Structure formats: structure tokens, C-alpha cells
Tab-separated table of C-alpha atoms in Angstrom:
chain	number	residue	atom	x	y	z
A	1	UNK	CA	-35.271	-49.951	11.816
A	2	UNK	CA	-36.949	-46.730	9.845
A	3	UNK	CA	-34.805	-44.936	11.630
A	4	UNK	CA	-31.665	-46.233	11.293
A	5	UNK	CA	-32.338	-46.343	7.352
A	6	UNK	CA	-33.147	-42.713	7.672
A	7	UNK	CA	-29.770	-42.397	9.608
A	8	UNK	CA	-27.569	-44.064	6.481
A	9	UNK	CA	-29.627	-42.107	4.121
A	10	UNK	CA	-28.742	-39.210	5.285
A	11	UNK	CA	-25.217	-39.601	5.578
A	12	UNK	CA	-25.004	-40.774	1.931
A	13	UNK	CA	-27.089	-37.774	1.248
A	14	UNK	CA	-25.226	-35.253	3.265
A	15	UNK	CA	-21.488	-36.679	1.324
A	16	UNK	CA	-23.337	-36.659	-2.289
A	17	UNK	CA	-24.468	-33.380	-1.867
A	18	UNK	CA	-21.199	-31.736	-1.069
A	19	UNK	CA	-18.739	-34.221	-3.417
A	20	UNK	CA	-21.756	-33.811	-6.366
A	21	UNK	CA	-22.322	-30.043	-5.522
A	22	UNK	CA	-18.162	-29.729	-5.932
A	23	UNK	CA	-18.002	-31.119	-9.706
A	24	UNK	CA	-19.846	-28.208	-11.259
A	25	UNK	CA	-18.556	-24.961	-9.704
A	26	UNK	CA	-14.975	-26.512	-9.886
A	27	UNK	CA	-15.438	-26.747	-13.609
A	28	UNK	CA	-16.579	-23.167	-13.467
A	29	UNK	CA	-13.347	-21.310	-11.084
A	30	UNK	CA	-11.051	-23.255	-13.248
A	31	UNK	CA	-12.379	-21.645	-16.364
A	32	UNK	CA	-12.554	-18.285	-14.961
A	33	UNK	CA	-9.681	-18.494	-13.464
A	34	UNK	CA	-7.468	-19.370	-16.669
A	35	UNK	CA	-9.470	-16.944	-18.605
A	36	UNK	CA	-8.183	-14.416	-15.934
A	37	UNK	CA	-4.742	-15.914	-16.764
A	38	UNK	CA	-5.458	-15.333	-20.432
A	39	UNK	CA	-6.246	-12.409	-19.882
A	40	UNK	CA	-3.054	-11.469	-17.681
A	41	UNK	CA	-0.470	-12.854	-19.904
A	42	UNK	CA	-2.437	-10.587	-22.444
A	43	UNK	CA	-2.304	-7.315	-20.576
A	44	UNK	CA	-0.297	-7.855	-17.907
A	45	UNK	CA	-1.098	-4.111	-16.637
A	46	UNK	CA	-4.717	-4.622	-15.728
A	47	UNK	CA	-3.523	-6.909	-12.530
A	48	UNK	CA	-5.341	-5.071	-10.471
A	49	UNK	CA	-9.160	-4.754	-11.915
A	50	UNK	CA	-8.435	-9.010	-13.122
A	51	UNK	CA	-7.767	-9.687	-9.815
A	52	UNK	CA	-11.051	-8.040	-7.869
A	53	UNK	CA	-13.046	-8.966	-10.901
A	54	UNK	CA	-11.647	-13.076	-10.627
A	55	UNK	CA	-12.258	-12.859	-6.679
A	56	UNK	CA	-15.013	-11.820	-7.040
A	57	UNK	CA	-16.416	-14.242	-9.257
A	58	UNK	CA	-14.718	-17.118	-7.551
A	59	UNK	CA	-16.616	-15.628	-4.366
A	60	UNK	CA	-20.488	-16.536	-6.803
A	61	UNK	CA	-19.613	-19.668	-7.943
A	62	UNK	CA	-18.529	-21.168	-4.652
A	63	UNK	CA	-21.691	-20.288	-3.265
A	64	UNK	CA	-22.549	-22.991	-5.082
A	65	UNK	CA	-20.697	-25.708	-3.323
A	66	UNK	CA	-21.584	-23.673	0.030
A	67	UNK	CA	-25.972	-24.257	-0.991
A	68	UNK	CA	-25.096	-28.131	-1.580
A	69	UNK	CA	-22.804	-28.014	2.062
A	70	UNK	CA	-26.287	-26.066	3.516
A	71	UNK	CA	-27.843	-29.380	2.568
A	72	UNK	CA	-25.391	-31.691	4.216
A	73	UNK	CA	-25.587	-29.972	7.494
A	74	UNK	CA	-29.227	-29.778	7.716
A	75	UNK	CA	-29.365	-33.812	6.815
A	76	UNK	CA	-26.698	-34.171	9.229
A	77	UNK	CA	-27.286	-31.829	12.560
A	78	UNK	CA	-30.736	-30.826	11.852
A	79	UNK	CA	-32.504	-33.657	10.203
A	80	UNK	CA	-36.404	-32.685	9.911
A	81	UNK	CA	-37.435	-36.268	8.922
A	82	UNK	CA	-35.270	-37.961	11.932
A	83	UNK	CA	-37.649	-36.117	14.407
B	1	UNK	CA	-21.574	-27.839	16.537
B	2	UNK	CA	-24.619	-29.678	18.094
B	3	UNK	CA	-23.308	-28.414	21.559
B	4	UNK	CA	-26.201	-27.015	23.289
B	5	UNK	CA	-26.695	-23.843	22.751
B	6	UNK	CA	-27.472	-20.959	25.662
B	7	UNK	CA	-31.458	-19.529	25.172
B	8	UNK	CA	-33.233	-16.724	26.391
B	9	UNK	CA	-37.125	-16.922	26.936
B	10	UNK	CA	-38.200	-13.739	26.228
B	11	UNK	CA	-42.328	-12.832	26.038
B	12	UNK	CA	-42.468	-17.075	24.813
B	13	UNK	CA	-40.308	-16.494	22.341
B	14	UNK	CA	-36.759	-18.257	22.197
B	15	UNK	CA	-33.675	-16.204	21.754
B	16	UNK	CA	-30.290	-17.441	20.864
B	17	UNK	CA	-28.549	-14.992	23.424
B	18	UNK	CA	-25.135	-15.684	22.204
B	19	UNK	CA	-26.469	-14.487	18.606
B	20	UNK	CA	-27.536	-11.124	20.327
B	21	UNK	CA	-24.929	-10.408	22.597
B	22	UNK	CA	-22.325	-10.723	19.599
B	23	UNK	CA	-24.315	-8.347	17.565
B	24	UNK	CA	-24.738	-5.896	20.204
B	25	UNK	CA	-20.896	-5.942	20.700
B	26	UNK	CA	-20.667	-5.523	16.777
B	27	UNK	CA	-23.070	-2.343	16.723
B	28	UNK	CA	-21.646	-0.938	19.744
B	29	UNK	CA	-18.122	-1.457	17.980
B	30	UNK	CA	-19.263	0.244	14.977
B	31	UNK	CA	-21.004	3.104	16.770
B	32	UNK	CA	-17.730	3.762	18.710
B	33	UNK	CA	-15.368	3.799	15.740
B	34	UNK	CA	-17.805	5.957	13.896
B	35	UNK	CA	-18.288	8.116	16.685
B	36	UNK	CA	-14.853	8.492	17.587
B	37	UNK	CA	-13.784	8.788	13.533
B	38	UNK	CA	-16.240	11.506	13.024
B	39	UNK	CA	-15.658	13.718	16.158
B	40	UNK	CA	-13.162	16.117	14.297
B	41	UNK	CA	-13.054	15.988	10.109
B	42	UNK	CA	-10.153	17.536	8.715
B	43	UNK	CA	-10.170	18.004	5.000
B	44	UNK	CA	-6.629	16.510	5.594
B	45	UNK	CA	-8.002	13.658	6.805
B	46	UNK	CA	-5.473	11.744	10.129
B	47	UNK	CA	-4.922	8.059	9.842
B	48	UNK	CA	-7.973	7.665	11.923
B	49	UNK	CA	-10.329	9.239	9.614
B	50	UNK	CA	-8.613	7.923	6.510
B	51	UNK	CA	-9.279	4.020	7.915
B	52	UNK	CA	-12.998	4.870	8.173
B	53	UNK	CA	-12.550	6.939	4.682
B	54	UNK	CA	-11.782	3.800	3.036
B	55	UNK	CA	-15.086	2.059	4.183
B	56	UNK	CA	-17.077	5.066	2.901
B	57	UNK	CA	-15.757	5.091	-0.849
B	58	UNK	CA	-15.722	1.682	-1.021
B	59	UNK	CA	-19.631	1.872	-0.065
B	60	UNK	CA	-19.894	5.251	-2.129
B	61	UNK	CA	-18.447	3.485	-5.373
B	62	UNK	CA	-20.754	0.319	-4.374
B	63	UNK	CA	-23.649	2.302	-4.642
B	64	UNK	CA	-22.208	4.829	-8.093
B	65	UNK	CA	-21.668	1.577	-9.774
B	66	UNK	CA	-25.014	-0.111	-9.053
B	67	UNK	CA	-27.289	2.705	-8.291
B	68	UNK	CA	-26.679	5.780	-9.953
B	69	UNK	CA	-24.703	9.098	-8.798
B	70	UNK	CA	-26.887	10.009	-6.068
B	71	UNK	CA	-25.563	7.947	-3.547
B	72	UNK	CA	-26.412	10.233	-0.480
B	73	UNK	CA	-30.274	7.909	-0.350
B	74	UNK	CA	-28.630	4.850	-0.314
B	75	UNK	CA	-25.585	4.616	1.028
B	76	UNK	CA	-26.211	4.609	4.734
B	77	UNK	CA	-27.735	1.035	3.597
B	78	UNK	CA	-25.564	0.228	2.167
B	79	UNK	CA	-22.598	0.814	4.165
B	80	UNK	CA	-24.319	-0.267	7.277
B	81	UNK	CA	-24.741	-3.863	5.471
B	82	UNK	CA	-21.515	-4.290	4.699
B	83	UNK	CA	-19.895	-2.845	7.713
B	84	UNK	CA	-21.955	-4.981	9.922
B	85	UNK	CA	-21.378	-8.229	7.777
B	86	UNK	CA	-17.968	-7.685	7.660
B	87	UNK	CA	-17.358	-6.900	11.478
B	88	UNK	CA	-19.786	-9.948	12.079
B	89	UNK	CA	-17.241	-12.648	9.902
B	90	UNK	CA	-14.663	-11.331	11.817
B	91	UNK	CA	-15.158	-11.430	14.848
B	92	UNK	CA	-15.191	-14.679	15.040
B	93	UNK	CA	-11.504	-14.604	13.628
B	94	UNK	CA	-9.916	-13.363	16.922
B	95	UNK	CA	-8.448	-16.350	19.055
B	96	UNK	CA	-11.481	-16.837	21.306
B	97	UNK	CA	-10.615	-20.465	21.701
B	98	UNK	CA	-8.421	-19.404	24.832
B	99	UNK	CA	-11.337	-18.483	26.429
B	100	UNK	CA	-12.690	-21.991	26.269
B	101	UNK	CA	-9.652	-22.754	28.854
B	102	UNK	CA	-10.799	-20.250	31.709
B	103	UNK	CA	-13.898	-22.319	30.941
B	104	UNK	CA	-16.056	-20.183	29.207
B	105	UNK	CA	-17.531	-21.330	25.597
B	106	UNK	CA	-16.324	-20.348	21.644
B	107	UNK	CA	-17.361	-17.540	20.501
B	108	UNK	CA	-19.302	-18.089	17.239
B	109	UNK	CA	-20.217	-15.325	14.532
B	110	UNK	CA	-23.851	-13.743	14.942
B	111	UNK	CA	-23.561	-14.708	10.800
B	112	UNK	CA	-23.220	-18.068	11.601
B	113	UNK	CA	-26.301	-18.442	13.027
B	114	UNK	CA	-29.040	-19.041	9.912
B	115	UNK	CA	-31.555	-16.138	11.841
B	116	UNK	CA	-29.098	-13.490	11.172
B	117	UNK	CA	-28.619	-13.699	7.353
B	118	UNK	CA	-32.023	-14.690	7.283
B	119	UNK	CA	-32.996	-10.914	8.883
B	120	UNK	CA	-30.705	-9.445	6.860
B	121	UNK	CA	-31.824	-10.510	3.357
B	122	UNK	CA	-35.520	-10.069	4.385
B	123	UNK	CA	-34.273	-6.291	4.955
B	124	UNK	CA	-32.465	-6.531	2.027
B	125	UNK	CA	-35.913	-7.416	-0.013
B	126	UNK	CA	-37.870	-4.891	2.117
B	127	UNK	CA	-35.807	-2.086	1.013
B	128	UNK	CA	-35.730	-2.822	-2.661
B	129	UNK	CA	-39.542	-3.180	-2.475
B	130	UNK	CA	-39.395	0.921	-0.254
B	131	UNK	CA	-37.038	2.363	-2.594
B	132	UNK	CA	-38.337	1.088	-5.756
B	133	UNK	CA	-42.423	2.049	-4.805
B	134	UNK	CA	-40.992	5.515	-3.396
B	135	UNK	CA	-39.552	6.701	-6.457
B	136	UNK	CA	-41.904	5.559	-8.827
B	137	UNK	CA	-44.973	4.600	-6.936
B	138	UNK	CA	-47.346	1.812	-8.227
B	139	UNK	CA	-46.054	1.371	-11.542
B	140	UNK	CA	-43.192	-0.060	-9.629
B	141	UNK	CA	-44.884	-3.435	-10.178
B	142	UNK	CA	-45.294	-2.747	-14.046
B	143	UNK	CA	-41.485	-4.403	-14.150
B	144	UNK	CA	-43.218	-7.549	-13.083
B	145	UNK	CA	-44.729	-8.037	-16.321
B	146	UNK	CA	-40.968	-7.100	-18.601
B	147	UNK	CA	-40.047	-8.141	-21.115
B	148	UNK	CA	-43.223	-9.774	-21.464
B	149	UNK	CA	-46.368	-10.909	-19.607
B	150	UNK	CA	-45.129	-14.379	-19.828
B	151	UNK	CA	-42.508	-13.649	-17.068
B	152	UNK	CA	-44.592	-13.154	-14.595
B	153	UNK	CA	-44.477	-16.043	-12.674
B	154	UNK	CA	-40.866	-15.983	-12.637
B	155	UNK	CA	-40.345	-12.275	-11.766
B	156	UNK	CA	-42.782	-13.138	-8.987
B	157	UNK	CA	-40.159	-16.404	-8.233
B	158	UNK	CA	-37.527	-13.939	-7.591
B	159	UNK	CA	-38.590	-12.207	-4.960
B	160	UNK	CA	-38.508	-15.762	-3.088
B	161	UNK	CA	-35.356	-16.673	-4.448
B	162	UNK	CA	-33.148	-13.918	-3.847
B	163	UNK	CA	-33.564	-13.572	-0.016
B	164	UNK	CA	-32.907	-17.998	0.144
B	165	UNK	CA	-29.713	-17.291	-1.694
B	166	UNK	CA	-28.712	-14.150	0.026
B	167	UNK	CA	-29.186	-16.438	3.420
B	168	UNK	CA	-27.470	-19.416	2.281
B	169	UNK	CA	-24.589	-17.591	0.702
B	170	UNK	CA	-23.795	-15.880	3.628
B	171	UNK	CA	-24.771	-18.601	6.162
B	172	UNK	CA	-23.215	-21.679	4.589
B	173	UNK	CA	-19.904	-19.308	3.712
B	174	UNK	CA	-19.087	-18.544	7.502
B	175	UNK	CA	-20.348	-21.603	8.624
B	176	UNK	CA	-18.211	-23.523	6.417
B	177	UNK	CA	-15.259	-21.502	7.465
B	178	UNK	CA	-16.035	-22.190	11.521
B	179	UNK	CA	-16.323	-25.571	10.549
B	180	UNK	CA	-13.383	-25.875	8.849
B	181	UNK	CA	-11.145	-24.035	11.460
B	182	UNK	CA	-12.652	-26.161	14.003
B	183	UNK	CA	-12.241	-29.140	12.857
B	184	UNK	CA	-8.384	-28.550	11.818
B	185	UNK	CA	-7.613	-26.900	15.682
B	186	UNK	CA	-9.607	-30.385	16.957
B	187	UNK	CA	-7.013	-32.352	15.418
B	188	UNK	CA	-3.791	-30.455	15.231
B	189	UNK	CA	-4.617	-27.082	17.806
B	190	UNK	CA	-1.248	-25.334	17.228
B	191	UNK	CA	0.020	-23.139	13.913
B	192	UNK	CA	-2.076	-25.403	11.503
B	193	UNK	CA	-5.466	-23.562	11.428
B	194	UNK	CA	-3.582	-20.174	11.011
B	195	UNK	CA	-3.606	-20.045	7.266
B	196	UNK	CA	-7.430	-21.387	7.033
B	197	UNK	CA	-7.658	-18.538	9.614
B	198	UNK	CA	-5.985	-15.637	7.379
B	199	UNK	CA	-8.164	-17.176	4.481
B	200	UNK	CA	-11.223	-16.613	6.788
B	201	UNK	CA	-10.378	-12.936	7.141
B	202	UNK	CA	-10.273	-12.919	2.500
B	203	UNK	CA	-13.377	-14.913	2.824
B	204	UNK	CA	-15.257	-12.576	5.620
B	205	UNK	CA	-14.302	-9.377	3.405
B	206	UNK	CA	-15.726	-11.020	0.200
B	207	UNK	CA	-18.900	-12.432	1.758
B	208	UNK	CA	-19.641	-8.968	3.343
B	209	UNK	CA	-18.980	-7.251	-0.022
B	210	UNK	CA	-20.882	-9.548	-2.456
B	211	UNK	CA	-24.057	-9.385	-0.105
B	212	UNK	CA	-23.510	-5.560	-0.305
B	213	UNK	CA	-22.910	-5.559	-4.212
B	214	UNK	CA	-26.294	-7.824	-4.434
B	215	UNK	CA	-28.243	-5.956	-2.028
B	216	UNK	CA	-27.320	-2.796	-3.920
B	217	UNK	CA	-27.847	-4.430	-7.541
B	218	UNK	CA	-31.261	-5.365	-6.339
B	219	UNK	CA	-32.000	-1.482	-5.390
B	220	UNK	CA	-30.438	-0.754	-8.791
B	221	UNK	CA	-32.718	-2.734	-10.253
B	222	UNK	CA	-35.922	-1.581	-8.405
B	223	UNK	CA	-35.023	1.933	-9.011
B	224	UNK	CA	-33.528	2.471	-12.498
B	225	UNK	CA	-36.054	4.000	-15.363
B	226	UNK	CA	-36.493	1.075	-17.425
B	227	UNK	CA	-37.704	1.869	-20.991
């Protein structure tokens, strides 16, 4: 029975973390990434330096999302509690 | 994913073989091109040279950014990071999956596997710790106590920090990305995973160059004067 409990948990865990872990850094690209657009339509000739500077940033903040999908897998494939 | 994976027992320890078998293949790859790009420099450099040219001043401006202008100390790190990350995400871009029909397994990224990330960002924080205490000795550790003594627990933090988010970053990035390709080529196996595929070669190249950028940050900070 502890067991199975442990099982549920840490499925609902393992879908919070990723759907919860999702809000935030979406929040975050969209804003940098219309500031980039901003920032385009404002000087359309720095393209090129916009776009490795937005990539690059996108690249930090979904490392976000990626930590709360580290989470989910451990709950899911290597569980240390369902030893 | 939870497939069983094929060990080694060497001297009682366990060894993920397929782990070092795909990094030896990267190292040897990178040894070869290297070898084989540096045989005859030309100031005019030929179309062989100029691929591997574009590796080096990408690590070169890495390190002038971060670093300072003497890049010749760091930027065999440097390069060697990235060039090995990079190499690493994609190689597990090529269609290996046809292999699985002659009946031999997929081949998965040696980044993919948490050990290899995790080795990498301990290097990471072992070289920041070299290159900071050779070039300014024991007052190295006087930045432990900036702005203000109060910060010393958390300067101390951030040793332990940065190496779990180097490892994550880069782990949880391919990861996803194998995870994602295979679970689209389970369900539909034809033309469909393509795209996720070309985004895995975008996401490979970024991953490789933000753990470079951070690993050379890191040495930036360690080594600049700070008054």
C-alpha cells in the first residue's frame, strides 16, 4: 500500500514539476524575446549581435524548465524513496 | 530509457561502457581532425584549416571576452570543453536508430549520461580553483570574504552550486532532447522527428557553448584583479 502511494506521488510530482517549472521561464523568453523585437524594429541593423545575444539567453532560462524536468525523471526512472 | 544498460566491472568498480566507448570515439574524432587540420598551416588557410579556424576564434574570442587578452593559458581549456561537448550532443544526432534493425542497440550521447557532465563541471571547478591560486596565490581566497564578510557563507554556497547547475544544464538539456526524439520516432518513426532533430543540432551547439562561456566566466572571475 506505501508503495503504491509512493508510486501516485511521484507521478503527480514528476507532472507538477515540469508543468509548474514551465510557468516561470515562459514568462521570462517571452519578455526577452519581445524586448529583442523591440529592440529590432528599433535598429533593425544589429540583427546579428540581437540574435546570438536572445539565443543565448533563451538557452539560461530554459535551463530552468530542464532542472524541474531533472526532477521528474529522477521521481520517475530513478526513484530513491521507491527502493 | 530504463532499458538495461551494458556494464563493465572494472577493479569493483562499475562502468557504463557505452558512456566510454562513445567518448573514446569523440576524442579519437577530435584528435584526428586536429591532427589532420594541423599537418600543413598555410597563412592562406584551405577549407580544411579554415573549418577548424572557426572553432579556434570562436574559443579565442570566448576566452578575450571573459578572461582577458592573454588567451594562449586558457584556451586549450577552453576549446577542448566546448569541442568535446559539442561533438558529444551530436553524435547522438546521426541516424543510429538503423542500427537497432541489424540488432544492435541506440546509440546514446556520453552527455546524456549524468557521470559525464558531472566530470566535466567538477573539472570545470578544479580549474577555476588552479588558475585563480596560480596567479595570485593564497589571497585567492580573500574574494571569499567581498564585498563584505557577511558573504561568506554564500560565496562558500557557490562553489557547490555552480558544478549542480553546470551538470543539470547540460544533462537535463540532451536528455530532454533524446527523450523527445524518441518518443516522437516511437509513435510516428518516419520524417516527423526530423525537425526536433535539426533543433537538436541548435540545441547541442548552444549547450556546448554556454557551458564553455560559464566555465570561462568562472576562470574570469577567479583570475581578474579585483580592487
Amino acid at each position: 500500500m506505501a508503495t503504491e502511494l509512493m508510486v501516485a506521488a511521484s507521478v503527480i510530482g514528476a507532472s507538477l514539476a515540469v508543468g509548474l517549472a514551465a510557468i516561470g521561464p515562459g514568462l521570462g523568453q517571452g519578455m526577452a524575446a519581445g524586448k529583442a523585437l523591440e529592440g529590432l524594429a528599433r535598429q533593425p541593423e544589429a540583427e546579428g549581435k540581437l540574435r546570438g545575444m536572445l539565443i543565448l539567453s533563451l538557452a539560461f532560462l530554459e535551463t530552468l524548465t530542464i532542472y524541474g524536468l531533472v526532477v521528474a525523471l529522477v521521481l520517475i526512472f530513478a526513484n530513491p524513496l521507491l527502493k | 530509457m530504463e532499458h538495461e544498460l551494458p556494464v563493465w566491472h572494472l577493479f569493483g568498480l562499475i562502468v557504463n561502457s557505452d558512456t566510454v566507448l562513445t567518448s573514446w570515439a569523440v576524442m579519437a574524432l577530435i584528435l584526428i581532425v586536429g591532427a589532420v587540420a594541423a599537418r600543413r598551416i598555410q597563412q592562406v588557410p584551405s577549407s580544411r584549416q579554415s573549418l577548424v579556424e572557426i572553432v579556434v576564434d570562436l574559443a579565442q574570442g570566448l576566452v578575450r571576452d571573459q578572461i582577458g587578452p592573454q588567451t594562449a593559458r586558457y584556451i586549450g581549456f577552453i576549446g577542448s570543453l566546448f569541442l568535446f561537448i559539442l561533438l558529444s550532443n551530436w553524435l547522438a544526432i546521426l541516424p543510429w536508430k538503423i542500427l537497432v534493425i541489424f540488432g544492435a542497440r541506440d546509440v546514446l550521447p556520453p552527455t546524456s549520461d549524468v557521470n559525464t557532465p558531472a566530470a566535466l563541471a567538477l573539472i570545470t571547478v578544479g580549474s577555476y580553483f588552479y588558475y585563480g591560486i596560480s596567479k595570485k596565490g593564497l589571497s585567492y581566497f580573500k574574494h571569499y570574504l567581498q564585498p563584505v564578510w557577511v558573504f561568506l557563507p554564500l560565496n562558500i554556497l557557490e562553489d557547490f552550486s555552480r558544478p549542480l547547475a553546470l551538470t543539470f544544464r547540460l544533462f537535463g538539456n540532451v536528455t530532454a532532447e533524446h527523450l523527445v526524439v524518441g518518443v516522437l520516432s516511437l509513435l510516428v518513426p518516419l520524417l516527423i522527428p526530423l525537425p526536433m532533430m535539426a533543433l537538436g543540432l541548435l540545441t547541442g551547439a548552444i549547450q556546448a557553448y554556454v557551458f564553455a562561456l560559464l566555465a570561462a566566466s568562472y576562470i574570469g572571475g577567479a583570475v581578474r584583479d579585483s580592487h
